[in-house]
Backbone as CSV, one residue per row, in Angstrom:
resi,resn,N_x,N_y,N_z,CA_x,CA_y,CA_z,C_x,C_y,C_z
1,MET,0.848,-1.189,0.000,0.000,0.000,0.000,0.885,1.240,0.000
2,GLN,0.598,2.157,-0.907,1.344,3.402,-1.004,0.502,4.544,-0.445
3,TRP,1.030,5.196,0.562,0.292,6.199,1.305,0.593,7.622,0.833
4,THR,-0.411,8.471,0.979,-0.184,9.910,0.910,-0.203,10.444,2.331
5,LEU,0.863,11.122,2.726,0.954,11.684,4.055,0.536,13.151,4.029
6,VAL,-0.240,13.528,5.011,-0.657,14.917,5.168,0.059,15.467,6.396
7,VAL,0.861,16.501,6.201,1.689,17.065,7.270,1.247,18.500,7.527
8,PRO,0.757,18.803,8.733,0.315,20.167,9.034,1.447,21.009,9.618
9,LEU,1.484,22.268,9.224,2.507,23.162,9.769,1.913,24.548,9.930
10,LYS,1.841,25.027,11.170,1.318,26.362,11.430,2.337,27.410,10.991
11,PRO,1.957,28.672,10.861,2.922,29.721,10.520,4.135,29.671,11.455
12,LEU,5.312,29.756,10.876,6.547,29.557,11.647,6.684,30.547,12.802
13,ALA,6.176,31.739,12.637,6.297,32.741,13.699,5.542,32.317,14.958
14,ARG,4.565,31.413,14.810,3.780,30.965,15.964,4.117,29.543,16.372
15,ALA,5.076,28.938,15.706,5.374,27.525,15.947,6.302,27.349,17.151
16,LYS,6.102,26.229,17.834,7.007,25.755,18.885,7.182,26.735,20.038
17,SER,6.089,27.314,20.510,6.179,28.237,21.642,6.640,27.520,22.918
18,ARG,6.362,26.220,23.029,6.769,25.484,24.238,8.272,25.202,24.266
19,LEU,8.966,25.509,23.171,10.421,25.375,23.164,11.107,26.593,23.770
20,SER,10.337,27.456,24.414,10.934,28.646,25.017,11.928,28.292,26.116
21,ASP,11.841,27.056,26.652,12.814,26.648,27.670,14.156,26.278,27.066
22,ALA,14.201,26.180,25.722,15.433,25.757,25.073,15.961,26.753,24.053
23,ALA,15.090,27.600,23.515,15.515,28.485,22.436,14.838,29.839,22.557
24,ALA,15.591,30.891,22.216,15.044,32.239,22.227,13.999,32.392,21.128
25,ASP,13.144,33.398,21.280,12.019,33.582,20.369,12.453,33.651,18.913
26,GLU,13.544,34.374,18.659,13.943,34.596,17.269,14.506,33.347,16.600
27,LEU,14.847,32.332,17.382,15.418,31.118,16.806,14.406,29.985,16.644
28,ARG,13.272,30.082,17.304,12.296,28.986,17.235,11.705,28.785,15.847
29,PRO,11.413,29.836,15.071,10.900,29.583,13.727,11.870,28.774,12.864
30,GLY,13.162,29.036,12.995,14.149,28.271,12.233,14.198,26.817,12.648
31,LEU,14.064,26.582,13.954,14.018,25.201,14.436,12.784,24.485,13.905
32,ALA,11.627,25.148,13.954,10.388,24.538,13.478,10.493,24.175,11.995
33,LEU,11.086,25.061,11.207,11.256,24.774,9.783,12.212,23.611,9.579
34,ALA,13.305,23.574,10.328,14.267,22.472,10.198,13.620,21.138,10.563
35,PHE,12.834,21.124,11.649,12.123,19.897,12.021,11.259,19.423,10.853
36,ALA,10.496,20.356,10.272,9.580,19.990,9.187,10.345,19.513,7.954
37,GLN,11.447,20.174,7.638,12.237,19.756,6.477,12.768,18.333,6.644
38,ASP,13.313,18.031,7.819,13.840,16.680,8.036,12.720,15.645,8.085
39,THR,11.573,16.022,8.632,10.428,15.114,8.650,9.970,14.800,7.235
40,VAL,9.792,15.814,6.428,9.303,15.617,5.058,10.323,14.858,4.215
41,ALA,11.597,15.193,4.356,12.626,14.494,3.582,12.643,13.006,3.911
42,ALA,12.559,12.671,5.198,12.545,11.267,5.593,11.281,10.576,5.114
43,ALA,10.138,11.268,5.197,8.882,10.676,4.738,8.926,10.379,3.243
44,LEU,9.464,11.300,2.471,9.549,11.092,1.019,10.504,9.963,0.652
45,ALA,11.443,9.649,1.548,12.375,8.545,1.307,11.814,7.200,1.757
46,CYS,10.637,7.213,2.355,10.032,5.980,2.877,9.439,5.161,1.736
47,PRO,9.729,3.868,1.655,9.214,3.051,0.543,7.703,2.867,0.558
48,ALA,7.049,3.137,1.688,5.589,2.981,1.758,4.847,4.274,1.433
49,VAL,5.587,5.342,1.141,4.978,6.655,0.917,5.007,7.009,-0.569
50,LYS,3.837,7.327,-1.096,3.741,7.763,-2.492,4.069,9.242,-2.622
51,ASP,3.469,10.047,-1.746,3.742,11.484,-1.776,3.362,12.103,-0.439
52,VAL,3.735,13.379,-0.306,3.501,14.120,0.939,2.828,15.438,0.588
53,ALA,1.739,15.731,1.306,1.056,17.012,1.151,1.209,17.786,2.449
54,VAL,1.809,18.957,2.372,1.979,19.815,3.547,0.898,20.879,3.518
55,VAL,0.127,20.975,4.584,-0.914,22.005,4.653,-0.387,23.151,5.515
56,THR,-0.180,24.288,4.880,0.407,25.445,5.560,0.088,26.710,4.791
57,ASP,0.047,27.810,5.504,-0.076,29.117,4.876,1.201,29.939,5.020
58,ASP,2.258,29.308,5.532,3.510,30.030,5.714,4.283,30.050,4.391
59,PRO,4.546,31.225,3.819,5.206,31.286,2.510,6.589,30.648,2.487
60,LEU,7.408,30.931,3.504,8.760,30.368,3.538,8.701,28.849,3.656
61,ALA,7.890,28.346,4.575,7.766,26.896,4.730,7.261,26.259,3.447
62,GLY,6.302,26.895,2.797,5.784,26.358,1.549,6.867,26.247,0.484
63,ARG,7.680,27.281,0.361,8.764,27.247,-0.633,9.783,26.158,-0.308
64,GLU,10.216,26.117,0.948,11.280,25.185,1.323,10.809,23.729,1.251
65,LEU,9.599,23.459,1.711,9.110,22.084,1.690,8.677,21.675,0.289
66,GLY,8.188,22.633,-0.493,7.895,22.344,-1.888,9.155,21.982,-2.662
67,ALA,10.272,22.634,-2.327,11.541,22.339,-2.993,12.015,20.922,-2.701
68,LEU,11.576,20.361,-1.579,11.943,18.983,-1.253,11.106,17.967,-2.013
69,GLY,9.993,18.432,-2.596,9.130,17.523,-3.344,7.745,17.358,-2.759
70,ALA,7.430,18.086,-1.684,6.100,18.009,-1.094,5.119,18.861,-1.901
71,HIS,3.859,18.444,-1.911,2.784,19.266,-2.451,2.309,20.203,-1.337
72,ILE,2.062,21.445,-1.670,1.632,22.417,-0.676,0.140,22.679,-0.830
73,VAL,-0.586,22.488,0.263,-2.032,22.714,0.290,-2.304,23.913,1.195
74,PRO,-2.891,24.983,0.679,-3.204,26.129,1.531,-4.193,25.739,2.632
75,ASP,-4.002,26.322,3.802,-4.886,26.056,4.934,-6.121,26.953,4.804
76,GLU,-6.985,26.609,3.859,-8.139,27.459,3.575,-9.137,27.546,4.719
77,PRO,-9.373,26.460,5.467,-10.349,26.628,6.558,-9.886,27.602,7.626
78,GLY,-8.566,27.599,7.935,-8.060,28.462,8.992,-8.716,28.180,10.322
79,GLY,-9.124,26.927,10.518,-9.855,26.571,11.718,-9.071,25.743,12.698
80,GLY,-7.731,25.755,12.591,-6.913,24.977,13.506,-6.425,23.679,12.901
81,LEU,-5.715,22.937,13.718,-4.995,21.747,13.264,-5.908,20.695,12.644
82,ASN,-6.955,20.306,13.338,-7.787,19.215,12.846,-8.564,19.605,11.592
83,ALA,-9.018,20.839,11.536,-9.688,21.318,10.328,-8.725,21.335,9.146
84,ALA,-7.469,21.724,9.403,-6.467,21.741,8.331,-6.202,20.340,7.809
85,LEU,-6.094,19.365,8.706,-5.836,17.988,8.286,-7.009,17.413,7.504
86,ALA,-8.231,17.654,7.980,-9.403,17.155,7.266,-9.498,17.786,5.884
87,HIS,-9.180,19.064,5.795,-9.207,19.762,4.505,-8.171,19.176,3.550
88,ALA,-6.948,18.985,4.035,-5.890,18.456,3.169,-6.220,17.038,2.704
89,ALA,-6.753,16.215,3.602,-7.136,14.855,3.210,-8.218,14.891,2.137
90,ALA,-9.174,15.823,2.268,-10.234,15.956,1.270,-9.666,16.409,-0.076
91,VAL,-8.696,17.319,-0.042,-8.057,17.767,-1.278,-7.362,16.598,-1.983
92,VAL,-6.629,15.794,-1.208,-5.940,14.637,-1.778,-6.941,13.681,-2.422
93,ARG,-8.016,13.406,-1.726,-8.975,12.412,-2.208,-9.939,12.952,-3.253
94,SER,-9.939,14.246,-3.468,-10.796,14.801,-4.513,-10.354,14.328,-5.895
95,SER,-9.057,14.056,-6.037,-8.548,13.553,-7.319,-8.207,12.072,-7.268
96,ARG,-7.993,11.534,-6.049,-7.658,10.112,-5.891,-8.474,9.540,-4.733
97,PRO,-9.740,9.228,-4.979,-10.644,8.848,-3.880,-10.202,7.624,-3.092
98,GLU,-9.487,6.704,-3.717,-9.123,5.459,-3.049,-7.735,5.495,-2.411
99,THR,-7.166,6.682,-2.305,-5.829,6.803,-1.715,-5.871,6.622,-0.202
100,PRO,-5.029,5.739,0.347,-4.904,5.700,1.805,-4.146,6.935,2.275
101,VAL,-4.645,7.576,3.328,-4.027,8.816,3.794,-3.612,8.666,5.251
102,ALA,-2.592,9.412,5.615,-2.112,9.407,7.001,-1.687,10.814,7.373
103,ALA,-2.084,11.247,8.550,-1.625,12.522,9.103,-0.362,12.261,9.905
104,LEU,0.672,13.013,9.609,1.961,12.858,10.283,2.390,14.193,10.855
105,ASN,2.843,14.177,12.107,3.341,15.414,12.723,4.524,15.977,11.939
106,ALA,4.668,17.296,11.990,5.767,17.963,11.285,7.017,18.098,12.137
107,ASP,6.954,17.632,13.385,8.085,17.834,14.297,8.718,16.510,14.711
108,LEU,9.128,15.730,13.711,9.779,14.433,13.937,11.168,14.455,13.300
109,PRO,12.081,15.259,13.836,13.371,15.465,13.161,14.283,14.256,13.147
110,ALA,13.991,13.229,13.959,14.804,12.009,13.953,14.180,10.906,13.104
111,LEU,13.134,11.221,12.355,12.368,10.210,11.623,13.244,9.365,10.701
112,ARG,13.060,8.034,10.781,13.748,7.073,9.914,12.758,6.506,8.904
113,PRO,13.075,6.527,7.620,12.139,6.030,6.609,11.668,4.599,6.827
114,LEU,12.560,3.699,7.209,12.143,2.311,7.355,11.320,2.086,8.613
115,GLU,11.542,2.877,9.651,10.677,2.790,10.826,9.273,3.284,10.476
116,LEU,9.197,4.350,9.712,7.908,4.841,9.256,7.217,3.786,8.393
117,ALA,7.962,3.101,7.541,7.382,2.048,6.701,6.792,0.929,7.552
118,ARG,7.481,0.569,8.632,6.961,-0.474,9.517,5.622,-0.059,10.116
119,VAL,5.531,1.189,10.536,4.296,1.679,11.134,3.167,1.691,10.096
120,LEU,3.445,2.191,8.914,2.419,2.260,7.877,1.983,0.870,7.429
121,ASP,2.910,-0.057,7.331,2.549,-1.431,6.953,1.638,-2.059,8.007
122,ALA,1.912,-1.788,9.279,1.052,-2.300,10.343,-0.319,-1.633,10.290
123,ALA,-0.353,-0.338,10.008,-1.615,0.397,9.955,-2.503,-0.073,8.815
124,ALA,-1.903,-0.600,7.758,-2.671,-1.034,6.587,-3.633,-2.173,6.906
125,GLN,-3.471,-2.815,8.045,-4.347,-3.925,8.438,-5.676,-3.447,9.031
126,PHE,-5.813,-2.131,9.259,-6.984,-1.623,9.967,-7.628,-0.470,9.190
127,PRO,-8.932,-0.281,9.351,-9.586,0.852,8.683,-8.977,2.198,9.087
128,ARG,-8.776,2.386,10.395,-8.107,3.567,10.918,-7.172,3.109,12.019
129,ALA,-6.020,3.756,12.126,-5.046,3.373,13.147,-4.244,4.603,13.546
130,PHE,-3.576,4.500,14.695,-2.752,5.627,15.130,-1.578,5.122,15.948
131,LEU,-0.554,5.973,16.046,0.629,5.700,16.852,0.744,6.779,17.909
132,ALA,0.860,6.363,19.162,1.015,7.326,20.252,2.414,7.920,20.231
133,ASP,2.539,9.120,20.792,3.845,9.758,20.865,4.671,9.152,21.996
134,ALA,5.908,9.608,22.124,6.817,9.051,23.123,6.311,9.279,24.545
135,ALA,5.565,10.346,24.751,5.013,10.632,26.078,3.775,9.793,26.382
136,GLU,3.275,9.073,25.386,2.106,8.200,25.514,0.842,8.976,25.886
137,ILE,0.786,10.217,25.448,-0.385,11.060,25.679,-0.958,11.556,24.359
138,GLY,-0.069,11.927,23.470,-0.474,12.466,22.178,-0.395,11.436,21.072
139,THR,-0.432,11.933,19.842,-0.435,11.101,18.634,0.542,11.700,17.634
140,THR,1.356,10.869,17.008,2.238,11.373,15.954,1.789,10.959,14.565
141,LEU,0.952,9.904,14.467,0.520,9.404,13.157,-0.903,8.875,13.277
142,LEU,-1.763,9.256,12.335,-3.135,8.761,12.254,-3.396,8.356,10.815
143,THR,-3.909,7.143,10.603,-4.085,6.646,9.243,-5.545,6.323,8.952
144,ALA,-5.883,6.395,7.669,-7.219,6.026,7.198,-7.065,5.267,5.888
145,ALA,-7.572,4.034,5.874,-7.502,3.190,4.685,-8.440,3.734,3.608
146,PRO,-8.326,3.244,2.376,-9.256,3.678,1.329,-10.706,3.500,1.768
147,GLY,-11.517,4.510,1.506,-12.911,4.459,1.878,-13.205,4.914,3.289
148,GLN,-12.177,5.210,4.061,-12.344,5.645,5.450,-11.982,7.122,5.587
149,GLU,-12.767,7.847,6.388,-12.416,9.234,6.682,-11.306,9.271,7.724
150,LEU,-10.464,10.294,7.639,-9.342,10.416,8.575,-9.836,10.722,9.996
151,ARG,-10.781,11.627,10.141,-11.373,12.004,11.434,-10.291,12.352,12.473
152,PRO,-9.466,13.340,12.192,-8.389,13.696,13.129,-8.920,14.339,14.392
153,SER,-8.256,14.032,15.500,-8.606,14.629,16.791,-7.328,14.913,17.573
154,PHE,-6.396,15.617,16.914,-5.126,15.951,17.531,-5.314,17.045,18.576
155,GLY,-4.327,17.185,19.439,-4.372,18.153,20.516,-4.186,17.448,21.847
156,THR,-4.557,18.115,22.924,-4.382,17.554,24.255,-5.082,16.204,24.383
157,ASP,-4.351,15.208,24.906,-4.903,13.864,25.127,-5.417,13.217,23.845
158,SER,-4.761,13.458,22.739,-5.262,12.911,21.474,-5.171,11.387,21.416
159,ARG,-4.241,10.808,22.173,-4.187,9.343,22.192,-5.522,8.766,22.652
160,ALA,-6.051,9.272,23.743,-7.324,8.782,24.266,-8.459,9.079,23.292
161,ARG,-8.444,10.266,22.695,-9.536,10.621,21.785,-9.519,9.778,20.526
162,HIS,-8.343,9.505,19.981,-8.287,8.672,18.781,-8.701,7.236,19.097
163,ARG,-8.317,6.749,20.273,-8.757,5.405,20.666,-10.280,5.364,20.797
164,GLU,-10.855,6.386,21.422,-12.308,6.436,21.601,-13.045,6.578,20.276
165,SER,-12.380,7.137,19.277,-13.012,7.303,17.962,-13.074,6.007,17.172
166,GLY,-12.445,4.948,17.694,-12.460,3.662,17.014,-11.194,3.330,16.257
167,ALA,-10.236,4.258,16.231,-8.965,3.969,15.570,-8.182,2.948,16.392
168,ARG,-7.480,2.054,15.710,-6.705,1.019,16.386,-5.342,1.570,16.785
169,GLU,-4.998,1.444,18.062,-3.669,1.871,18.500,-2.634,0.832,18.105
170,LEU,-1.558,1.265,17.480,-0.494,0.371,17.040,0.517,0.191,18.165
171,ASP,0.786,-1.061,18.494,1.740,-1.384,19.563,2.978,-1.991,18.908
172,LEU,3.926,-1.145,18.598,5.121,-1.565,17.863,6.373,-1.176,18.632
173,ALA,7.365,-2.056,18.614,8.664,-1.761,19.212,9.616,-1.236,18.142
174,GLU,10.636,-0.539,18.594,11.723,-0.079,17.728,11.248,0.832,16.601
175,VAL,10.293,1.697,16.934,9.893,2.756,16.003,9.957,4.107,16.731
176,ASP,10.987,4.244,17.566,11.116,5.444,18.393,11.164,6.724,17.578
177,SER,11.740,6.665,16.389,11.874,7.887,15.592,10.525,8.398,15.109
178,VAL,9.538,7.516,15.017,8.197,7.928,14.580,7.385,8.455,15.759
179,ARG,7.807,8.135,16.956,7.099,8.573,18.161,7.646,9.884,18.733
180,GLN,8.925,10.200,18.428,9.592,11.292,19.136,9.333,12.641,18.480
181,ASP,8.189,13.240,18.834,7.950,14.604,18.397,8.663,15.563,19.349
182,VAL,8.718,16.829,18.975,9.504,17.798,19.753,8.644,19.006,20.090
183,ASP,8.281,19.104,21.361,7.547,20.261,21.856,8.353,21.054,22.882
184,THR,9.218,20.372,23.628,9.952,20.999,24.725,11.446,20.748,24.569
185,GLY,12.227,21.398,25.433,13.664,21.158,25.424,14.005,19.707,25.712
186,ALA,13.274,19.074,26.617,13.520,17.662,26.919,13.249,16.788,25.695
187,ASP,12.184,17.117,24.948,11.895,16.378,23.710,13.031,16.549,22.701
188,LEU,13.555,17.766,22.619,14.634,18.021,21.678,15.867,17.205,22.031
189,ARG,16.190,17.137,23.316,17.338,16.333,23.720,17.121,14.853,23.400
190,ALA,15.888,14.374,23.568,15.586,12.978,23.242,15.738,12.721,21.750
191,ALA,15.298,13.666,20.922,15.453,13.517,19.474,16.930,13.535,19.083
192,LEU,17.692,14.426,19.711,19.124,14.485,19.426,19.806,13.173,19.790
193,ALA,19.373,12.541,20.865,19.962,11.261,21.267,19.676,10.176,20.241
194,LEU,18.522,10.252,19.575,18.210,9.286,18.519,19.039,9.547,17.268
195,GLY,19.355,10.820,17.030,20.083,11.213,15.831,19.150,11.907,14.868
196,VAL,19.313,13.198,14.705,18.387,13.988,13.900,18.896,14.150,12.469
197,GLY,18.019,14.683,11.624,18.384,14.959,10.246,19.329,16.137,10.117
198,PRO,19.865,16.351,8.923,20.924,17.355,8.747,20.480,18.785,8.993
199,ARG,19.247,19.122,8.657,18.804,20.507,8.834,18.611,20.824,10.312
200,THR,18.072,19.861,11.050,17.923,20.068,12.489,19.276,20.133,13.169
201,ALA,20.204,19.280,12.758,21.541,19.297,13.338,22.202,20.665,13.139
202,THR,22.036,21.231,11.945,22.601,22.547,11.670,21.933,23.620,12.516
203,ALA,20.600,23.559,12.623,19.876,24.553,13.409,20.244,24.479,14.883
204,VAL,20.426,23.264,15.408,20.785,23.108,16.815,22.214,23.584,17.056
205,ALA,23.103,23.324,16.117,24.473,23.825,16.248,24.486,25.353,16.277
206,ARG,23.638,25.960,15.461,23.528,27.421,15.454,22.972,27.909,16.795
207,LEU,22.003,27.178,17.308,21.422,27.519,18.610,22.474,27.488,19.709
208,ALA,23.260,26.426,19.729,24.274,26.269,20.766,25.371,27.314,20.649
209,ALA,25.603,27.812,19.420,26.670,28.785,19.203,26.232,30.223,19.451
210,THR,24.928,30.431,19.662,24.411,31.776,19.867,24.302,32.066,21.355
211,PRO,25.005,33.054,21.880,25.003,33.308,23.335,23.616,33.452,23.925
212,SER,22.715,34.135,23.223,21.365,34.344,23.752,20.370,33.331,23.211
213,GLY,20.859,32.367,22.443,19.950,31.446,21.772,19.422,30.356,22.649
214,ALA,20.319,29.628,23.314,19.890,28.536,24.180,19.692,29.056,25.592
215,ARG,18.779,28.396,26.324,18.409,28.906,27.636,18.544,27.843,28.708
216,GLY,19.121,28.221,29.826,19.128,27.403,31.029,19.675,26.010,30.833
217,THR,19.204,25.098,31.664,19.685,23.718,31.625,19.161,22.951,30.429
218,ALA,18.213,23.547,29.693,17.653,22.854,28.534,18.532,22.999,27.306
219,ARG,19.652,23.712,27.453,20.497,23.936,26.290,20.959,22.619,25.685
220,PRO,20.606,22.354,24.391,20.978,21.091,23.762,22.390,21.144,23.203
221,ALA,23.027,20.010,23.161,24.352,19.915,22.546,24.201,19.534,21.092
222,PRO,25.019,20.086,20.190,24.924,19.718,18.790,25.234,18.247,18.596
223,THR,24.646,17.686,17.563,24.864,16.277,17.256,24.942,16.092,15.758
224,ALA,25.672,15.106,15.335,25.714,14.781,13.913,24.455,14.034,13.533
225,PRO,23.982,14.170,12.286,22.821,13.421,11.860,23.090,11.918,11.943
226,HIS,22.051,11.174,12.237,22.197,9.717,12.225,22.540,9.278,10.807
227,PRO,23.516,8.378,10.622,23.935,8.007,9.277,22.825,7.390,8.453
228,ASN,21.795,6.829,9.089,20.723,6.188,8.349,19.436,7.002,8.368
229,HIS,19.548,8.297,8.641,18.346,9.105,8.795,17.436,9.018,7.587
230,ASN,17.978,9.083,6.398,17.158,9.047,5.203,17.262,7.726,4.462
231,GLY,17.771,6.701,5.141,17.908,5.442,4.419,17.391,4.239,5.160
232,SER,17.268,4.285,6.490,16.785,3.092,7.178,16.170,3.480,8.513
């Protein structure tokens, strides 16, 4: 099964406000863009992924992610995350009604293509399925098989809401890169320990080198990209 992934990204100026414990205001938009670039690049390298649609109204993000090969879908509803995902899924299926679709977080900078393939292959067994995040509270991936609506319910406690909606929770080992989203400084350090993509590694190195950029004990150390970030 070849999936179309729908990746939501809010305007960069408003992205990643919870990273204030790790990065100054002026550096967070760059981090958010780097996370999204590495996420999209890894997703496009996944053998189970046909294409990626990014739903965003941010001009810079649209240009940069479009250059990687993603399709850009304007966030016409402007009604928040779940409305944006439902809109993008509808746009995808307006021309390809039988396409399996999956919503994927834009903040998975350690994402490994083959780990993502394992998750998508497991999800293909169910009408709708989801993967909980590393904190086991949220959701990083929600899938809908052909003929099924995505019905996204991201946000606070989305793991419980997606389970209550009838989506099957996937219980998989060794897919940490698909679970590790980044909202806080602690999340960023966890992603760095897994090994992040090249754009995030560069952004974090810039953060660490800027005297006013990193804050307090949450200051992350630069790391080299994992050698298999875009290959396994």
